[in-house]
Coordinates of C-alpha atoms in Angstrom, one line a residue:
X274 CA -33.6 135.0 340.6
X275 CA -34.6 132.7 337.4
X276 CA -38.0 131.2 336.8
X277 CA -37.4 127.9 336.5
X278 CA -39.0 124.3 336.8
X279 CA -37.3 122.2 339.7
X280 CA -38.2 118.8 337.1
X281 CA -36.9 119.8 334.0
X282 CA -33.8 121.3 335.5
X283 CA -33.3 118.0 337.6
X284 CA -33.9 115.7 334.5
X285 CA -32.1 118.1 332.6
X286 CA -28.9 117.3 335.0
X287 CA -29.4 113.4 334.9
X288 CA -29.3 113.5 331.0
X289 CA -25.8 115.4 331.6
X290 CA -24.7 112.7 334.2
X291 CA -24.8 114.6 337.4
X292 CA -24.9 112.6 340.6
X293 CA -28.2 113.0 343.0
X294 CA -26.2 114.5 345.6
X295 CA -25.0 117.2 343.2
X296 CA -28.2 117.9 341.6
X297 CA -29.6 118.7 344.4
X298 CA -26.7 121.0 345.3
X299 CA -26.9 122.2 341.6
X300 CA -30.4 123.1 341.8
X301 CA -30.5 125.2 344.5
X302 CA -27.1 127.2 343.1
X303 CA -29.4 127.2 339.8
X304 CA -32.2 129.6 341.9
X305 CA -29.3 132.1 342.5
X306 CA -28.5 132.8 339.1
X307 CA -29.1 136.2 338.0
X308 CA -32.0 137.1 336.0
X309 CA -30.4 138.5 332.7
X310 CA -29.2 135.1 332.2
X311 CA -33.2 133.6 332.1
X312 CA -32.6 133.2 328.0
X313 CA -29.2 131.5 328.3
X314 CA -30.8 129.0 331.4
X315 CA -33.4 128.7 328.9
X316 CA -32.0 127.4 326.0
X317 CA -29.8 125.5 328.7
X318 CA -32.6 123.4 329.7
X319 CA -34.1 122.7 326.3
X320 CA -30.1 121.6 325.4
X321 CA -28.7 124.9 323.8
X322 CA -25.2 125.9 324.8
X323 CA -26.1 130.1 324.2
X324 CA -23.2 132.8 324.8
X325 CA -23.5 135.3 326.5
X326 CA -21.0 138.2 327.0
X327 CA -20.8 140.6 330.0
X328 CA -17.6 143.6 330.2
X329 CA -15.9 141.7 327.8
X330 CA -15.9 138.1 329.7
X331 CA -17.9 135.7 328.1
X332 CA -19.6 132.4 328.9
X333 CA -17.0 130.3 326.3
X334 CA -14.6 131.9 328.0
X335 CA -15.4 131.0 331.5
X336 CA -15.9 127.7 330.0
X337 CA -13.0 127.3 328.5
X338 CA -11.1 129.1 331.8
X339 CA -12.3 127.0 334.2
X340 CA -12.6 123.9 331.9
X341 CA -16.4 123.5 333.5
X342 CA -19.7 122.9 331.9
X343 CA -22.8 125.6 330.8
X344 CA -24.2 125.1 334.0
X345 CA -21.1 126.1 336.4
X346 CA -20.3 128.8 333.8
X347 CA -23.9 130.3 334.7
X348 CA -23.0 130.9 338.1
X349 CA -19.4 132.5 337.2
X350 CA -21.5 134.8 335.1
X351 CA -24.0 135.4 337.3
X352 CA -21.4 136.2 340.5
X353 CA -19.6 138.6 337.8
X354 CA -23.0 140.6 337.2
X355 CA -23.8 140.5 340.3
X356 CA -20.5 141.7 341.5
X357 CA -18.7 143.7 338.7
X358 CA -15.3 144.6 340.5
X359 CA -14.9 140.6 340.4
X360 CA -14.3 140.7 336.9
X361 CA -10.7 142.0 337.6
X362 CA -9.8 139.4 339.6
X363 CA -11.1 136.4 337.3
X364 CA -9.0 137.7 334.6
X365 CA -6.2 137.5 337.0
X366 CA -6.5 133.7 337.9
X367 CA -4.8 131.5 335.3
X368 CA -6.0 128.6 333.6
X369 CA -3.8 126.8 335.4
X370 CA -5.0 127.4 338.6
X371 CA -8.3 126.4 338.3
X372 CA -7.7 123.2 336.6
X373 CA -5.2 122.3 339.2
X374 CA -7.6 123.6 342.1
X375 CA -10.2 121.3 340.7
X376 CA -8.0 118.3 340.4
X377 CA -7.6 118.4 336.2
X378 CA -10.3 118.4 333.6
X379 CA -13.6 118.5 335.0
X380 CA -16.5 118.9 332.6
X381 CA -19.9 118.5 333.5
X382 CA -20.7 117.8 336.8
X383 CA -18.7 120.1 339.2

């Protein structure tokens, strides 16, 4: 579980154009993140985009896959760490078929 302030991350999320509803959705997926991943939440919250690499998949990577923000890619990385036979079966899932699952391009809010 990350240390975190509730505040910052919430403004954090209005300066990236996330929806009150969602925020408070994002902010409670944000307290399941695993706890390697405090640095790269970090540097989130003060506006970095880090990396951060895990078996080979990275967080570009699951950004660029699932054509979704720092934030959502957090939580990909975190459910791969958490749950490493998963990692298979992300690498299996085209493109494609998230873009078309999430109706198209969806950066930032999720």
């Amino acid at each position: 579980m990350l240390k975190f302030s509730k505040e910052k991350a919430r403004q954090r999320l209005m300066a990236l154009g996330y929806s009150p509803a969602l925020m408070e959705l994002e902010l409670s997926a944000i307290a399941n993140i695993h706890p390697d991943l405090q640095a790269v939440f970090d540097a989130w919250l003060s506006g970095q985009d880090l990396d951060f690499e895990f078996k080979g998949i990275s967080l570009s990577k699951i950004k660029e896959k699932e054509c979704c923000d720092q934030i959502n890619a957090l939580s990909t990385m975190s459910m791969l760490i958490n749950d490493p036979s998963s990692i298979g079966l992300f690498e299996s899932v085209s493109a494609d078929l998230f873009r078309r699952k999430c109706g198209g391009h969806r950066m930032g809010a999720a």
